[in-house]
PDB file of C-alpha atoms in Angstrom:
ATOM      1  CA  MET A 943     127.172 105.215 100.348  1.00  0.00           C
ATOM      2  CA  LEU A 944     125.232 108.238  99.953  1.00  0.00           C
ATOM      3  CA  HIS A 945     122.789 107.634  96.443  1.00  0.00           C
ATOM      4  CA  THR A 946     121.833 110.505  94.910  1.00  0.00           C
ATOM      5  CA  ILE A 947     119.183 111.543  92.319  1.00  0.00           C
ATOM      6  CA  ASN A 948     118.385 114.391  89.856  1.00  0.00           C
ATOM      7  CA  GLN A 949     116.006 113.527  87.521  1.00  0.00           C
ATOM      8  CA  SER A 950     112.508 113.781  87.743  1.00  0.00           C
ATOM      9  CA  PRO A 951     111.311 110.170  87.975  1.00  0.00           C
ATOM     10  CA  PHE A 952     108.126 110.564  85.781  1.00  0.00           C
ATOM     11  CA  ARG A 953     110.955 110.927  83.065  1.00  0.00           C
ATOM     12  CA  CYS A 954     114.058 108.692  84.004  1.00  0.00           C
ATOM     13  CA  ASN A 955     114.063 104.860  85.831  1.00  0.00           C
ATOM     14  CA  SER A 956     116.346 105.752  88.462  1.00  0.00           C
ATOM     15  CA  LEU A 957     113.972 105.940  90.966  1.00  0.00           C
ATOM     16  CA  LYS A 958     112.897 102.715  89.983  1.00  0.00           C
ATOM     17  CA  THR A 959     116.022 101.437  89.320  1.00  0.00           C
ATOM     18  CA  SER A 960     118.225 102.295  92.115  1.00  0.00           C
ATOM     19  CA  ILE A 961     116.106 101.164  94.733  1.00  0.00           C
ATOM     20  CA  ARG A 962     116.780  97.749  93.878  1.00  0.00           C
ATOM     21  CA  PHE A 963     120.325  98.795  94.642  1.00  0.00           C
ATOM     22  CA  ILE A 964     120.156 100.961  97.728  1.00  0.00           C
ATOM     23  CA  LEU A 965     120.982  99.284 100.661  1.00  0.00           C
ATOM     24  CA  PRO A 966     119.270  98.720 103.877  1.00  0.00           C
ATOM     25  CA  ASP A 967     121.055 102.639 106.010  1.00  0.00           C
ATOM     26  CA  ASP A 968     122.295 103.899 102.804  1.00  0.00           C
ATOM     27  CA  PRO A 969     120.552 107.768 102.785  1.00  0.00           C
ATOM     28  CA  VAL A 970     119.244 108.706 100.041  1.00  0.00           C
ATOM     29  CA  LEU A 971     119.092 112.500  98.759  1.00  0.00           C
ATOM     30  CA  PHE A 972     116.420 113.962  95.613  1.00  0.00           C
ATOM     31  CA  LEU A 973     118.141 116.889  94.096  1.00  0.00           C
ATOM     32  CA  GLU A 974     116.801 119.092  90.946  1.00  0.00           C
ATOM     33  CA  ASP A 975     113.977 117.565  88.750  1.00  0.00           C
ATOM     34  CA  GLY A 976     114.510 114.772  91.640  1.00  0.00           C
ATOM     35  CA  VAL A 977     113.245 116.169  93.957  1.00  0.00           C
ATOM     36  CA  TYR A 978     109.345 115.803  91.956  1.00  0.00           C
ATOM     37  CA  SER A 979     109.577 111.970  93.079  1.00  0.00           C
ATOM     38  CA  VAL A 980     108.824 113.060  96.622  1.00  0.00           C
ATOM     39  CA  GLN A 981     106.244 115.561  96.414  1.00  0.00           C
ATOM     40  CA  ASP A 982     102.936 114.362  97.948  1.00  0.00           C
ATOM     41  CA  ASN A 983     100.036 111.940  97.166  1.00  0.00           C
ATOM     42  CA  ASN A 984     102.124 111.464  93.604  1.00  0.00           C
ATOM     43  CA  THR A 985     102.292 107.780  92.146  1.00  0.00           C
ATOM     44  CA  PHE A 986     105.509 106.492  93.622  1.00  0.00           C
ATOM     45  CA  LYS A 987     105.201 107.524  97.327  1.00  0.00           C
ATOM     46  CA  GLN A 988     104.557 103.870  98.604  1.00  0.00           C
ATOM     47  CA  THR A 989     107.847 104.091  96.625  1.00  0.00           C
ATOM     48  CA  ILE A 990     108.541 106.737  98.916  1.00  0.00           C
ATOM     49  CA  GLU A 991     106.990 105.460 102.238  1.00  0.00           C
ATOM     50  CA  THR A 992     108.204 102.025 101.993  1.00  0.00           C
ATOM     51  CA  LEU A 993     111.884 103.084 101.211  1.00  0.00           C
ATOM     52  CA  LEU A 994     111.971 105.230 104.559  1.00  0.00           C
ATOM     53  CA  LYS A 995     110.851 102.377 106.797  1.00  0.00           C
ATOM     54  CA  THR A 996     114.627 101.624 106.408  1.00  0.00           C
ATOM     55  CA  ASN A 997     116.957 104.490 105.182  1.00  0.00           C
ATOM     56  CA  PRO A 998     117.017 107.939 105.245  1.00  0.00           C
ATOM     57  CA  VAL A 999     115.814 109.832 102.304  1.00  0.00           C
ATOM     58  CA  TYR A1000     116.689 113.994 102.068  1.00  0.00           C
ATOM     59  CA  ALA A1001     115.834 116.185  99.852  1.00  0.00           C
ATOM     60  CA  ILE A1002     116.721 119.374  99.041  1.00  0.00           C
ATOM     61  CA  SER A1003     114.654 122.377 100.000  1.00  0.00           C
ATOM     62  CA  HIS A1004     116.321 125.098  97.587  1.00  0.00           C
ATOM     63  CA  ASP A1005     114.998 123.154  95.034  1.00  0.00           C
ATOM     64  CA  ILE A1006     112.108 122.003  96.749  1.00  0.00           C
ATOM     65  CA  ASN A1007     110.991 125.765  96.846  1.00  0.00           C
ATOM     66  CA  ALA A1008     111.660 126.382  93.384  1.00  0.00           C
ATOM     67  CA  ARG A1009     109.089 124.106  91.891  1.00  0.00           C
ATOM     68  CA  GLY A1010     106.654 125.566  93.948  1.00  0.00           C
ATOM     69  CA  ILE A1011     106.773 122.061  95.689  1.00  0.00           C
ATOM     70  CA  LYS A1012     104.685 122.475  99.077  1.00  0.00           C
ATOM     71  CA  ASN A1013     103.454 119.425 100.397  1.00  0.00           C
ATOM     72  CA  THR A1014     106.368 116.326 100.932  1.00  0.00           C
ATOM     73  CA  ILE A1015     106.158 112.418 102.253  1.00  0.00           C
ATOM     74  CA  LYS A1016     106.422 112.756 105.441  1.00  0.00           C
ATOM     75  CA  ASP A1017     109.341 111.981 106.797  1.00  0.00           C
ATOM     76  CA  VAL A1018     111.646 113.391 104.074  1.00  0.00           C
ATOM     77  CA  GLN A1019     113.751 115.526 105.445  1.00  0.00           C
ATOM     78  CA  LEU A1020     114.262 118.449 104.280  1.00  0.00           C
ATOM     79  CA  ILE A1021     118.281 119.892 103.847  1.00  0.00           C
ATOM     80  CA  ASP A1022     119.915 122.996 102.642  1.00  0.00           C
ATOM     81  CA  TYR A1023     122.799 122.959 100.669  1.00  0.00           C
ATOM     82  CA  GLU A1024     124.927 122.320 104.535  1.00  0.00           C
ATOM     83  CA  GLY A1025     123.122 119.681 104.882  1.00  0.00           C
ATOM     84  CA  PHE A1026     123.975 118.053 101.601  1.00  0.00           C
ATOM     85  CA  VAL A1027     127.759 118.771 102.221  1.00  0.00           C
ATOM     86  CA  ASP A1028     127.773 116.911 105.529  1.00  0.00           C
ATOM     87  CA  LEU A1029     126.036 113.651 103.694  1.00  0.00           C
ATOM     88  CA  VAL A1030     128.819 113.634 101.216  1.00  0.00           C
ATOM     89  CA  GLU A1031     131.531 114.147 104.121  1.00  0.00           C
ATOM     90  CA  LYS A1032     130.745 110.898 105.181  1.00  0.00           C
ATOM     91  CA  HIS A1033     129.402 108.642 102.547  1.00  0.00           C
ATOM     92  CA  GLN A1034     131.266 107.761  99.375  1.00  0.00           C
ATOM     93  CA  VAL A1035     128.303 108.717  96.938  1.00  0.00           C
ATOM     94  CA  ASN A1036     126.722 106.984  94.442  1.00  0.00           C
ATOM     95  CA  THR A1037     125.469 109.632  91.368  1.00  0.00           C
ATOM     96  CA  TRP A1038     121.875 108.132  90.242  1.00  0.00           C
ATOM     97  CA  PHE A1039     121.052 110.356  86.920  1.00  0.00           C
TER      98      PHE A1039
ATOM     99  CA  MET B1484     141.727 101.763  99.328  1.00  0.00           C
ATOM    100  CA  THR B1485     144.415  98.888  98.930  1.00  0.00           C
ATOM    101  CA  GLU B1486     148.107  98.445  98.040  1.00  0.00           C
ATOM    102  CA  ASP B1487     149.670  96.970  94.819  1.00  0.00           C
ATOM    103  CA  GLU B1488     153.364  95.091  95.913  1.00  0.00           C
ATOM    104  CA  ASP B1489     155.038  98.621  94.670  1.00  0.00           C
ATOM    105  CA  GLY B1490     153.474 100.433  97.026  1.00  0.00           C
ATOM    106  CA  GLU B1491     150.986 101.804  94.792  1.00  0.00           C
ATOM    107  CA  ILE B1492     147.511 102.975  95.531  1.00  0.00           C
ATOM    108  CA  VAL B1493     145.181 101.180  94.079  1.00  0.00           C
ATOM    109  CA  LYS B1494     141.264 101.775  94.276  1.00  0.00           C
ATOM    110  CA  LYS B1495     138.112 100.144  93.232  1.00  0.00           C
ATOM    111  CA  ILE B1496     136.610 101.733  90.456  1.00  0.00           C
ATOM    112  CA  MET B1497     133.283 100.350  89.297  1.00  0.00           C
ATOM    113  CA  HIS B1498     131.461 102.178  86.212  1.00  0.00           C
ATOM    114  CA  VAL B1499     127.817 101.591  86.057  1.00  0.00           C
ATOM    115  CA  MET B1500     126.585 101.587  82.196  1.00  0.00           C
ATOM    116  CA  ARG B1501     122.668 101.847  82.113  1.00  0.00           C
ATOM    117  CA  ARG B1502     122.287 102.789  78.498  1.00  0.00           C
ATOM    118  CA  ALA B1503     121.467 101.631  75.004  1.00  0.00           C
ATOM    119  CA  PRO B1504     124.377 101.983  73.118  1.00  0.00           C
ATOM    120  CA  HIS B1505     123.647 104.055  70.246  1.00  0.00           C
ATOM    121  CA  GLY B1506     120.471 106.386  71.106  1.00  0.00           C
ATOM    122  CA  THR B1507     123.340 108.504  72.878  1.00  0.00           C
ATOM    123  CA  ILE B1508     127.060 108.855  73.334  1.00  0.00           C
ATOM    124  CA  TYR B1509     126.975 108.083  76.859  1.00  0.00           C
ATOM    125  CA  THR B1510     127.825 104.350  76.454  1.00  0.00           C
ATOM    126  CA  TYR B1511     130.326 104.868  74.213  1.00  0.00           C
ATOM    127  CA  GLU B1512     132.181 107.787  76.414  1.00  0.00           C
ATOM    128  CA  GLY B1513     131.917 105.534  79.309  1.00  0.00           C
ATOM    129  CA  LEU B1514     133.794 102.659  77.315  1.00  0.00           C
ATOM    130  CA  GLU B1515     136.858 105.372  76.541  1.00  0.00           C
ATOM    131  CA  MET B1516     137.045 105.753  79.884  1.00  0.00           C
ATOM    132  CA  VAL B1517     136.797 102.479  81.265  1.00  0.00           C
ATOM    133  CA  LEU B1518     140.215 102.230  78.634  1.00  0.00           C
ATOM    134  CA  ILE B1519     142.191 104.898  79.743  1.00  0.00           C
ATOM    135  CA  MET B1520     141.696 104.208  83.336  1.00  0.00           C
ATOM    136  CA  SER B1521     142.752 100.810  83.076  1.00  0.00           C
ATOM    137  CA  ALA B1522     146.488 102.127  82.305  1.00  0.00           C
ATOM    138  CA  TYR B1523     146.374 102.992  86.278  1.00  0.00           C
ATOM    139  CA  ASP B1524     146.869  99.574  87.053  1.00  0.00           C
ATOM    140  CA  GLN B1525     143.083 100.839  89.074  1.00  0.00           C
ATOM    141  CA  ASP B1526     140.994  97.788  90.393  1.00  0.00           C
ATOM    142  CA  ILE B1527     138.395  98.233  87.758  1.00  0.00           C
ATOM    143  CA  SER B1528     135.246  96.418  87.091  1.00  0.00           C
ATOM    144  CA  ILE B1529     132.198  97.525  84.843  1.00  0.00           C
ATOM    145  CA  SER B1530     128.299  97.266  85.960  1.00  0.00           C
ATOM    146  CA  PHE B1531     125.547  96.748  83.031  1.00  0.00           C
ATOM    147  CA  ILE B1532     122.335  97.989  83.838  1.00  0.00           C
ATOM    148  CA  ASP B1533     118.538  98.826  82.705  1.00  0.00           C
ATOM    149  CA  ASP B1534     119.169  99.660  78.983  1.00  0.00           C
ATOM    150  CA  GLY B1535     123.263  99.503  79.307  1.00  0.00           C
ATOM    151  CA  VAL B1536     122.366  95.644  78.870  1.00  0.00           C
ATOM    152  CA  TYR B1537     122.054  96.074  74.974  1.00  0.00           C
ATOM    153  CA  ALA B1538     126.031  97.233  75.425  1.00  0.00           C
ATOM    154  CA  LEU B1539     126.724  93.724  74.870  1.00  0.00           C
ATOM    155  CA  LEU B1540     124.391  92.359  72.817  1.00  0.00           C
ATOM    156  CA  LYS B1541     125.907  90.005  70.480  1.00  0.00           C
ATOM    157  CA  ASP B1542     125.680  90.590  66.566  1.00  0.00           C
ATOM    158  CA  GLN B1543     125.473  94.755  66.644  1.00  0.00           C
ATOM    159  CA  ASP B1544     126.109  95.568  63.070  1.00  0.00           C
ATOM    160  CA  THR B1545     126.176  99.588  62.182  1.00  0.00           C
ATOM    161  CA  ALA B1546     127.411  99.860  59.035  1.00  0.00           C
ATOM    162  CA  GLY B1547     123.893 100.998  57.782  1.00  0.00           C
ATOM    163  CA  LEU B1548     124.084 104.106  60.752  1.00  0.00           C
ATOM    164  CA  GLU B1549     127.692 104.782  59.536  1.00  0.00           C
ATOM    165  CA  ILE B1550     129.550 104.349  63.022  1.00  0.00           C
ATOM    166  CA  LYS B1551     132.128 102.558  64.603  1.00  0.00           C
ATOM    167  CA  GLY B1552     130.901  99.347  66.083  1.00  0.00           C
ATOM    168  CA  PHE B1553     132.272  99.353  69.656  1.00  0.00           C
ATOM    169  CA  ALA B1554     130.442  96.014  71.012  1.00  0.00           C
ATOM    170  CA  LYS B1555     133.438  94.321  70.239  1.00  0.00           C
ATOM    171  CA  THR B1556     135.593  96.299  72.511  1.00  0.00           C
ATOM    172  CA  PHE B1557     134.262  94.907  74.841  1.00  0.00           C
ATOM    173  CA  LYS B1558     135.773  91.534  74.373  1.00  0.00           C
ATOM    174  CA  ALA B1559     139.332  93.461  74.681  1.00  0.00           C
ATOM    175  CA  LEU B1560     138.761  94.177  77.853  1.00  0.00           C
ATOM    176  CA  ASP B1561     140.527  91.637  79.330  1.00  0.00           C
ATOM    177  CA  GLY B1562     143.527  92.396  77.899  1.00  0.00           C
ATOM    178  CA  TYR B1563     143.430  95.263  79.958  1.00  0.00           C
ATOM    179  CA  ASP B1564     143.236  93.660  83.046  1.00  0.00           C
ATOM    180  CA  VAL B1565     139.448  94.681  83.175  1.00  0.00           C
ATOM    181  CA  GLU B1566     137.634  91.695  84.174  1.00  0.00           C
ATOM    182  CA  LYS B1567     135.098  92.513  86.006  1.00  0.00           C
ATOM    183  CA  LEU B1568     131.898  92.398  84.147  1.00  0.00           C
ATOM    184  CA  TYR B1569     128.441  92.324  86.141  1.00  0.00           C
ATOM    185  CA  VAL B1570     125.048  92.649  84.580  1.00  0.00           C
ATOM    186  CA  ASP B1571     121.705  92.844  86.911  1.00  0.00           C
ATOM    187  CA  LYS B1572     119.981  90.176  86.725  1.00  0.00           C
ATOM    188  CA  VAL B1573     116.477  92.007  86.566  1.00  0.00           C
ATOM    189  CA  SER B1574     117.606  94.352  83.896  1.00  0.00           C
ATOM    190  CA  LEU B1575     118.403  91.250  81.390  1.00  0.00           C
ATOM    191  CA  GLU B1576     114.871  89.345  82.320  1.00  0.00           C
ATOM    192  CA  GLU B1577     113.192  92.341  81.821  1.00  0.00           C
ATOM    193  CA  ARG B1578     114.334  92.194  78.440  1.00  0.00           C
ATOM    194  CA  GLY B1579     113.810  89.033  77.324  1.00  0.00           C
ATOM    195  CA  LEU B1580     117.597  88.002  76.882  1.00  0.00           C
ATOM    196  CA  LYS B1581     120.043  85.354  78.638  1.00  0.00           C
ATOM    197  CA  PRO B1582     123.650  85.503  79.182  1.00  0.00           C
ATOM    198  CA  GLU B1583     124.826  83.348  75.891  1.00  0.00           C
ATOM    199  CA  ASP B1584     122.921  86.375  73.978  1.00  0.00           C
ATOM    200  CA  LEU B1585     125.714  88.509  74.820  1.00  0.00           C
ATOM    201  CA  ILE B1586     128.989  88.773  73.400  1.00  0.00           C
ATOM    202  CA  VAL B1587     131.175  88.804  76.796  1.00  0.00           C
ATOM    203  CA  ASP B1588     131.607  86.409  79.449  1.00  0.00           C
ATOM    204  CA  VAL B1589     130.006  87.599  82.646  1.00  0.00           C
ATOM    205  CA  GLU B1590     128.861  87.124  85.838  1.00  0.00           C
ATOM    206  CA  VAL B1591     124.467  87.652  86.536  1.00  0.00           C
ATOM    207  CA  LEU B1592     124.294  88.855  89.882  1.00  0.00           C
ATOM    208  CA  ASP B1593     120.731  90.271  90.988  1.00  0.00           C
ATOM    209  CA  SER B1594     120.319  93.519  92.508  1.00  0.00           C
ATOM    210  CA  ALA B1595     120.983  93.570  95.683  1.00  0.00           C
ATOM    211  CA  ALA B1596     124.894  91.585  95.226  1.00  0.00           C
ATOM    212  CA  ILE B1597     125.341  94.816  92.854  1.00  0.00           C
ATOM    213  CA  GLY B1598     124.140  96.985  95.506  1.00  0.00           C
ATOM    214  CA  LYS B1599     127.266  94.852  97.931  1.00  0.00           C
ATOM    215  CA  LEU B1600     129.903  95.522  95.367  1.00  0.00           C
ATOM    216  CA  MET B1601     128.879  99.329  95.375  1.00  0.00           C
ATOM    217  CA  LYS B1602     129.361 100.206  98.723  1.00  0.00           C
ATOM    218  CA  GLU B1603     132.523  98.149  98.821  1.00  0.00           C
ATOM    219  CA  GLN B1604     133.601 100.899  95.781  1.00  0.00           C
ATOM    220  CA  ASP B1605     136.002 103.728  96.710  1.00  0.00           C
ATOM    221  CA  VAL B1606     134.883 105.439  93.679  1.00  0.00           C
ATOM    222  CA  VAL B1607     131.558 104.912  91.302  1.00  0.00           C
ATOM    223  CA  ILE B1608     130.777 106.060  88.251  1.00  0.00           C
ATOM    224  CA  HIS B1609     127.617 106.017  86.240  1.00  0.00           C
ATOM    225  CA  GLN B1610     127.757 106.596  82.386  1.00  0.00           C
TER     226      GLN B1610
END
């Protein structure tokens, strides 16, 4: 199951909550304002690093670039819309918003 | 997906309620959606997570807001064969609530158990 998060973690508890429900190995994709979750050195870094131990984590590069985010947490994979489509083709989607 | 006795495809569809009932229209609209979808004989469940658990609180009186209360509609769901109601234990405890504070009988599950149920669904719809 692919989990997507599109809200800023500073405004919305989708990241905090979804973490409890996401099973190991399930891919997690951050998009739109959700990409602030993976900006390096933010307060959620430890949460994301813990997640990375068990799950692949992706973020949409266009959303990262649009927001001027220069550094993302290590091992977060930046993908484009084609990569997004590949993930959606392979998995059922659980859209946390 | 499975087939029922008439050979019709039955999908497992989970609705996830995560917002308090009166601040936005999401919960009310979500409930309407559940009722409509129940007409299509699908395998429907609802999970109440975060502020979604507030939608099930007993004794909600919306008369002063001059809006129709819909908490009682949750009690009618079993008449529509929507009987799988799951509540996230953490969300309930964070809010100082107990199962007996809720207007309907629900299954209180830990987050991982609800996570597993989510994975079994054909569709998960967040409200």
